[in-house]
XYZ file of N, CA, C and O in Angstrom:
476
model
N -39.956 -168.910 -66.539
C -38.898 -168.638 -65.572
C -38.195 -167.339 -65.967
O -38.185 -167.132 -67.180
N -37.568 -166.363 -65.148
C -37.060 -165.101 -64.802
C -35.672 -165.021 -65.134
O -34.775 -165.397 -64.379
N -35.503 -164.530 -66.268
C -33.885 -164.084 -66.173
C -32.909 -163.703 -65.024
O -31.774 -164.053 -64.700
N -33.770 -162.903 -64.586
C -33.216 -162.191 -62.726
C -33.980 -161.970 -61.877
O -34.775 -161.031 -61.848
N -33.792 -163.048 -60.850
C -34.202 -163.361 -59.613
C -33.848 -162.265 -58.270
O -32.778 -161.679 -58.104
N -34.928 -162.192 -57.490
C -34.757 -161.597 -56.141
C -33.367 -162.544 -55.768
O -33.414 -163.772 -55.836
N -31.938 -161.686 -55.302
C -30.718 -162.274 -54.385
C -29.970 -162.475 -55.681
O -28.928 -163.039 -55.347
N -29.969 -162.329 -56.783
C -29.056 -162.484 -57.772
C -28.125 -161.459 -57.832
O -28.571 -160.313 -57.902
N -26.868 -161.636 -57.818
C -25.837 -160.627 -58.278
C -25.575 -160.119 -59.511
O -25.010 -160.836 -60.337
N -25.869 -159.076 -59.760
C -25.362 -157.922 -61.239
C -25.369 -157.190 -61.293
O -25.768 -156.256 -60.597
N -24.586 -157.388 -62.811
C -24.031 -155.572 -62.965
C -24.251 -154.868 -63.989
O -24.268 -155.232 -65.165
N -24.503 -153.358 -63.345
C -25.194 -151.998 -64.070
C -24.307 -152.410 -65.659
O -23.103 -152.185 -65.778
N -24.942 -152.878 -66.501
C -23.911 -152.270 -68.112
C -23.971 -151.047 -68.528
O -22.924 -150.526 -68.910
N -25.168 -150.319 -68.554
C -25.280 -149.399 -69.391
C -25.135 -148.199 -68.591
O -24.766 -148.436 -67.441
N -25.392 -146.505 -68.982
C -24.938 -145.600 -68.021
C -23.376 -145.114 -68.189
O -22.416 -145.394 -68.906
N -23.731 -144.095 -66.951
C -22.203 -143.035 -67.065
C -21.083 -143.786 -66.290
O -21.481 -144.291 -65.241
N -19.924 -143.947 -66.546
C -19.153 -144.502 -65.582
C -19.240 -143.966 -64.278
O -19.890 -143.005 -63.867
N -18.276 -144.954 -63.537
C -18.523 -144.160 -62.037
C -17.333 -143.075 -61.989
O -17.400 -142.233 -61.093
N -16.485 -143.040 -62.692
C -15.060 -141.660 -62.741
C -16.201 -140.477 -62.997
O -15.891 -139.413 -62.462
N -17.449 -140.465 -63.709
C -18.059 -139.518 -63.999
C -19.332 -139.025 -63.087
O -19.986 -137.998 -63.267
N -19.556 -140.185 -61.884
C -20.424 -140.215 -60.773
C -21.502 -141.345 -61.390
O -22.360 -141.574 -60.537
N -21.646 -141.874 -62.229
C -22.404 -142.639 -62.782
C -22.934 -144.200 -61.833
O -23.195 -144.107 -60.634
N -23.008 -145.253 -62.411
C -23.313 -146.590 -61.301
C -22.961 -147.609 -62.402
O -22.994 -148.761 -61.971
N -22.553 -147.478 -64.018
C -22.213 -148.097 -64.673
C -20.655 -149.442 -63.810
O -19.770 -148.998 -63.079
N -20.735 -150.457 -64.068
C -19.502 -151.380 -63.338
C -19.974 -151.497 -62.012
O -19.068 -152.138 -61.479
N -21.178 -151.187 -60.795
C -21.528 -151.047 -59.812
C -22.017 -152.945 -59.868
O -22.743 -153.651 -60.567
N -21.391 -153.071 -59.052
C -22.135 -154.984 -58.883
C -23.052 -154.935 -57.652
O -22.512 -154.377 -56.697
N -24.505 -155.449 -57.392
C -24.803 -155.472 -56.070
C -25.820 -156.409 -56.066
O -25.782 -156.791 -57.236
N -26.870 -157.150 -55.426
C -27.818 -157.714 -55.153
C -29.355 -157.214 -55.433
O -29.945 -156.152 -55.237
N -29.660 -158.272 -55.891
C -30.824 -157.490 -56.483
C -32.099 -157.591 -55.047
O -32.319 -158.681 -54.519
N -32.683 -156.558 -54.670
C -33.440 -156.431 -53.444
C -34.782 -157.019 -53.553
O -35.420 -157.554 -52.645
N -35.258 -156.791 -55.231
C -37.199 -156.339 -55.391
C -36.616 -156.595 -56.879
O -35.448 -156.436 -57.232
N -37.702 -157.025 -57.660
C -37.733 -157.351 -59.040
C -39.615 -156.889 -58.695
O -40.535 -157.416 -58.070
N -39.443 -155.674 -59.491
C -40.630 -155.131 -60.109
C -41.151 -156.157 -61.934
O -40.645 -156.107 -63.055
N -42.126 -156.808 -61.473
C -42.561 -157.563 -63.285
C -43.452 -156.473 -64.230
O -43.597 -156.254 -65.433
N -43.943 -155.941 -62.988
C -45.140 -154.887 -64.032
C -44.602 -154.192 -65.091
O -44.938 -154.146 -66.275
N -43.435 -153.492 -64.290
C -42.726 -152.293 -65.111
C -41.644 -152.544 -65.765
O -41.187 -151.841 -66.666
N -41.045 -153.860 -65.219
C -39.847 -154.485 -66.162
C -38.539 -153.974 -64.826
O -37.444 -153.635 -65.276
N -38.635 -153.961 -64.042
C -37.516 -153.139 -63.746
C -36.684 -153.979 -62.207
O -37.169 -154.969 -61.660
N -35.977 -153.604 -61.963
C -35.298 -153.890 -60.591
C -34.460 -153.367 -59.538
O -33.606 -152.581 -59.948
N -34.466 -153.571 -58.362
C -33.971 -152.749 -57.514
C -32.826 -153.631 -56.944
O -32.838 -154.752 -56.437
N -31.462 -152.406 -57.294
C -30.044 -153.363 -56.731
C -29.736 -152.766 -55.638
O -30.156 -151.639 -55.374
N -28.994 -153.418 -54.895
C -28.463 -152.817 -53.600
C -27.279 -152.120 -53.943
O -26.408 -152.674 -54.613
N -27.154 -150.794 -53.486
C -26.215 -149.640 -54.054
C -26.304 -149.198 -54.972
O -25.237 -148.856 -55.482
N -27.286 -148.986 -55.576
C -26.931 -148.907 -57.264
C -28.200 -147.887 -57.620
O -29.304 -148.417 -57.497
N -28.188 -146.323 -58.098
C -29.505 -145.550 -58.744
C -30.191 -145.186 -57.537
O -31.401 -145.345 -57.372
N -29.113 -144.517 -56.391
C -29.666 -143.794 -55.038
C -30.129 -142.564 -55.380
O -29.270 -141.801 -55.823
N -31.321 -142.120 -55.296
C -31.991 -141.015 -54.940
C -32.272 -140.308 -53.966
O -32.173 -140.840 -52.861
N -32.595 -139.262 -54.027
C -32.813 -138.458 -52.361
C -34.220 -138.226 -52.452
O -34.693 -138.035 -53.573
N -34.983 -138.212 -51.422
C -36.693 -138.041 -51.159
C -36.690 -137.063 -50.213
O -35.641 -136.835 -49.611
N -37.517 -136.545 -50.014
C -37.574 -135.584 -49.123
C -38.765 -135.612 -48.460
O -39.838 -135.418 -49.032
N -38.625 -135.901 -46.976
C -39.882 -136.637 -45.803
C -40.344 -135.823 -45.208
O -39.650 -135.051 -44.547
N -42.105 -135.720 -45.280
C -42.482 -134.326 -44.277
C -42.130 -134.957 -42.938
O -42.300 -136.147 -42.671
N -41.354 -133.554 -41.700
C -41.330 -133.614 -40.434
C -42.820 -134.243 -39.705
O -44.001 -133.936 -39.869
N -42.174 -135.202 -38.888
C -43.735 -135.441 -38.390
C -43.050 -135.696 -36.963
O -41.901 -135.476 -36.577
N -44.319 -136.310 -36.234
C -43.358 -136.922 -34.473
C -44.101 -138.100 -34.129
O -45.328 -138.169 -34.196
N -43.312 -139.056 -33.747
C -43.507 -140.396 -33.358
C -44.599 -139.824 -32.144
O -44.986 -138.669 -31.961
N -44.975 -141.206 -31.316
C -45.658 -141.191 -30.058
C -44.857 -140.713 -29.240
O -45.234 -139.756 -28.564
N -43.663 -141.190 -29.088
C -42.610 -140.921 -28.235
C -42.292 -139.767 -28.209
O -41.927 -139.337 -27.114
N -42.306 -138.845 -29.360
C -41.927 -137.162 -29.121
C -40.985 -136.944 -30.342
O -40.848 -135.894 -30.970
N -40.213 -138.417 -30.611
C -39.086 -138.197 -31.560
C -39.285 -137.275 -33.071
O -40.423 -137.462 -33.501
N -38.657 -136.559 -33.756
C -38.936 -136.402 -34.842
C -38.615 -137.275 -36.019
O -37.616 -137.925 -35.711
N -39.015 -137.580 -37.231
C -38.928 -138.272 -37.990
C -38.904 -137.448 -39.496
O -39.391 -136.329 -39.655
N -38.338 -138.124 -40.392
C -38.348 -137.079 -41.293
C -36.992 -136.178 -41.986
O -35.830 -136.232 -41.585
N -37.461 -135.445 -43.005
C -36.025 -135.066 -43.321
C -35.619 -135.565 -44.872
O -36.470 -135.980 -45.658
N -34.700 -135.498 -45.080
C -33.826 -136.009 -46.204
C -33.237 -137.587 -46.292
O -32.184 -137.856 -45.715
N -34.056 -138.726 -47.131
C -33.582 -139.658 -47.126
C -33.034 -140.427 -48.539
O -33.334 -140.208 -49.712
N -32.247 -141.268 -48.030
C -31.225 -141.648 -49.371
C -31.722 -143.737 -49.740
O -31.296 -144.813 -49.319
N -32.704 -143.336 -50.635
C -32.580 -145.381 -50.941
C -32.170 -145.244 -52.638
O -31.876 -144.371 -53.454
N -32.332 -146.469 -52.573
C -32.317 -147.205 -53.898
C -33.321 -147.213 -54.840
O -34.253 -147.899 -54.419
N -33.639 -146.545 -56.415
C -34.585 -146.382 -57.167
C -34.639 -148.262 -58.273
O -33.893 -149.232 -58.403
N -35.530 -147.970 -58.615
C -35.780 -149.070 -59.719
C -35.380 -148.985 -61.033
O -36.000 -148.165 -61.709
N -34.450 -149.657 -61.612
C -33.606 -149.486 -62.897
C -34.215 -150.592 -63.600
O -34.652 -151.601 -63.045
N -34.228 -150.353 -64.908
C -34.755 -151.470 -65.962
C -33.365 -152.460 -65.806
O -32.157 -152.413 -65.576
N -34.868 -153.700 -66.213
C -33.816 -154.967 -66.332
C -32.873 -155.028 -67.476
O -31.826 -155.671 -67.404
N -33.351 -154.149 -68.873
C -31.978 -154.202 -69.504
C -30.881 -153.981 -69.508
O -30.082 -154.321 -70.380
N -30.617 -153.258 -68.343
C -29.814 -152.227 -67.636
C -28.729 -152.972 -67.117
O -27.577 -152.618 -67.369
N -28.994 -154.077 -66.340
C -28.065 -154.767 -65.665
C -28.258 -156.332 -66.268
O -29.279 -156.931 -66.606
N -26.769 -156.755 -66.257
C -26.532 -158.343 -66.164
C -26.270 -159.367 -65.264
O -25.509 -159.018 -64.362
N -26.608 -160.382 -65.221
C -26.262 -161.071 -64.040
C -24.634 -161.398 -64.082
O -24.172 -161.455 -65.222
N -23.939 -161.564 -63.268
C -22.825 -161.892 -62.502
C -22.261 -162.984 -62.954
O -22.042 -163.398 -61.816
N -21.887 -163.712 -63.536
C -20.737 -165.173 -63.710
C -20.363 -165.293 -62.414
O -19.840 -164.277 -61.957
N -20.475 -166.294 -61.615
C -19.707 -166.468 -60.557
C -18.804 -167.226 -61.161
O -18.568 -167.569 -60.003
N -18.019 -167.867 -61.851
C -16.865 -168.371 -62.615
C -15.734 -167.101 -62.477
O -14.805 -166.958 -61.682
N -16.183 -166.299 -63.516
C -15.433 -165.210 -63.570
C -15.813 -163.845 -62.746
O -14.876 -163.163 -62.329
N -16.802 -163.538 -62.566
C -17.303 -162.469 -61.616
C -17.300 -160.990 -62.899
O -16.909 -159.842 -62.689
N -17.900 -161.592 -64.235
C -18.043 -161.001 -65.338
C -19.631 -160.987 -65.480
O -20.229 -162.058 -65.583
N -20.192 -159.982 -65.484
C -21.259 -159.691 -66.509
C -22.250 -160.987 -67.580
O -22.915 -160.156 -68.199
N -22.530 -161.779 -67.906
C -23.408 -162.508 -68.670
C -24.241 -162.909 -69.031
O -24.956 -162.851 -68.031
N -24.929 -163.420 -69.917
C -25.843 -163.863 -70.517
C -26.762 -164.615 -69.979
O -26.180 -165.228 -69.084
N -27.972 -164.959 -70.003
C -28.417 -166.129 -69.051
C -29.401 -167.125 -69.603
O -30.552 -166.754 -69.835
N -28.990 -168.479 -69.849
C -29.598 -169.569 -70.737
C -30.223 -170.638 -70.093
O -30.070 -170.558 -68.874
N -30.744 -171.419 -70.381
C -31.570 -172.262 -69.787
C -32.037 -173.869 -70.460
O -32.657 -174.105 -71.497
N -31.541 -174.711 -69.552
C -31.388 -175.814 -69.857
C -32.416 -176.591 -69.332
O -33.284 -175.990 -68.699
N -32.501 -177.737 -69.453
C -33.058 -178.706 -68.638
C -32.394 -180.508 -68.437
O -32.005 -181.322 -69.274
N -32.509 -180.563 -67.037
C -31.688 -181.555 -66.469
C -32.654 -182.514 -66.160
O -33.867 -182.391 -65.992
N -31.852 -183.584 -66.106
C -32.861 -184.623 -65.175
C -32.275 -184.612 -63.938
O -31.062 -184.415 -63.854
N -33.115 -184.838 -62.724
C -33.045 -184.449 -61.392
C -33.181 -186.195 -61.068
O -34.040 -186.544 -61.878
N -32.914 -186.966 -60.582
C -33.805 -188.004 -59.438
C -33.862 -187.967 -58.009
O -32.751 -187.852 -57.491
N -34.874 -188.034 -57.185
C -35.047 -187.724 -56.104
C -35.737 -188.355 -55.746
O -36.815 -188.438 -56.335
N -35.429 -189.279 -54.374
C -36.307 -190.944 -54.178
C -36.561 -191.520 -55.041
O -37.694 -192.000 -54.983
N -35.721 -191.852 -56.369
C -36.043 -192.927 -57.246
C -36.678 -192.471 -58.405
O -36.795 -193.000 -59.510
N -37.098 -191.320 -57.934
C -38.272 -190.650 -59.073
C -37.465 -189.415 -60.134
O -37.031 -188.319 -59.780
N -37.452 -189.977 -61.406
C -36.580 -188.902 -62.473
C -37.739 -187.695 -62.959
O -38.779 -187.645 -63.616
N -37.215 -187.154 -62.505
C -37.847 -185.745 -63.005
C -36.891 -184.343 -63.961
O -35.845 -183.825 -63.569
N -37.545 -184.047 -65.084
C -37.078 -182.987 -65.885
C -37.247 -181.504 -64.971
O -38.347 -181.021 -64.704
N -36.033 -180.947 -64.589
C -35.757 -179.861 -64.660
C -35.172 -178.980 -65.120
O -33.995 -179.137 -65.443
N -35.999 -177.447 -65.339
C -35.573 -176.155 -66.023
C -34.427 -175.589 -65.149
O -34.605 -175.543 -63.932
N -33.185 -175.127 -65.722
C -32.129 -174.694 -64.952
C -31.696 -173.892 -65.932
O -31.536 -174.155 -67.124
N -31.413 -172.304 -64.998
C -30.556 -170.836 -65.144
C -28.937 -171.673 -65.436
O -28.622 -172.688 -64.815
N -28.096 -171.051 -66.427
C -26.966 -170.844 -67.049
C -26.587 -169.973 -66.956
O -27.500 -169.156 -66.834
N -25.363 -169.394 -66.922
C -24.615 -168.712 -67.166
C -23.787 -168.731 -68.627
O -22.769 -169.422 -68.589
N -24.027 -168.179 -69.705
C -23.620 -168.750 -71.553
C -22.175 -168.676 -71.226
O -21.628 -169.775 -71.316
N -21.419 -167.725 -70.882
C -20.184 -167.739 -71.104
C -19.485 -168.462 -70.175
O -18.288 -168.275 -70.392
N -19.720 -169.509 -68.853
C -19.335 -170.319 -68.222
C -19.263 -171.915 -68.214
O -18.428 -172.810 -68.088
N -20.967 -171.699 -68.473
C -22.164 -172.627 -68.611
C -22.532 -173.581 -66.848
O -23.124 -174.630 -66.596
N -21.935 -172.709 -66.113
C -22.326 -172.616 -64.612
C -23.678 -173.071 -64.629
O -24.432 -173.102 -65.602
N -23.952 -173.487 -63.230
C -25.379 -173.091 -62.719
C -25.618 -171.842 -62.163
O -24.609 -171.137 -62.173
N -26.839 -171.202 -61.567
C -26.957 -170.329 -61.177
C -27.833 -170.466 -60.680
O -28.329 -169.541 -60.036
């Protein structure tokens, strides 16, 4: 199981502050969790500019130009969110017993260390 999940909330630790233009303290949603490369893509967070060759739709429109998304930042980079406190933390993993129609089953469950939340 995944420290950080696609839809998880966290935040940039490491990096320049944002007084300095940085994304360090930036909280956002995580979009895409890259496994190959280790890395992840937050919403708002490590925007780059690309630059699109002019081309033209069917319609005539042009397309193209200067565009602004979101790059892929390593997962060490960011922490997940405490929803307790809406702090930065650790993320641990327990296991519960579940029953469901009668039937007890062991489940693995995400923590939050400094809450001890679910997540």
């Amino acid at each position: 199981m995944a420290n950080i999940k696609k839809g998880d909330l966290v935040e940039v630790i490491t990096g320049t502050t944002q007084e300095r233009g940085g994304d360090r303290g930036k909280q956002g949603k995580v979009i895409e969790v890259l496994r190959d490369s280790e890395r992840v893509v937050v919403e708002g967070v490590n925007f780059v500019t690309k630059h699109v060759r002019v081309g033209q739709t069917q319609r005539g429109s042009k397309t193209g130009g200067i565009e602004q998304h979101e790059a892929p930042i390593h997962v060490s980079n960011v922490a997940i969110v405490d929803p307790k406190t809406k702090k930065p933390t650790r993320v641990g993993f327990r296991t519960e017993e579940v029953e469901k129609d009668g039937v007890k089953k062991t489940v693995r469950v995400r923590y939050a260390k400094k809450s001890g939340e679910k997540l």
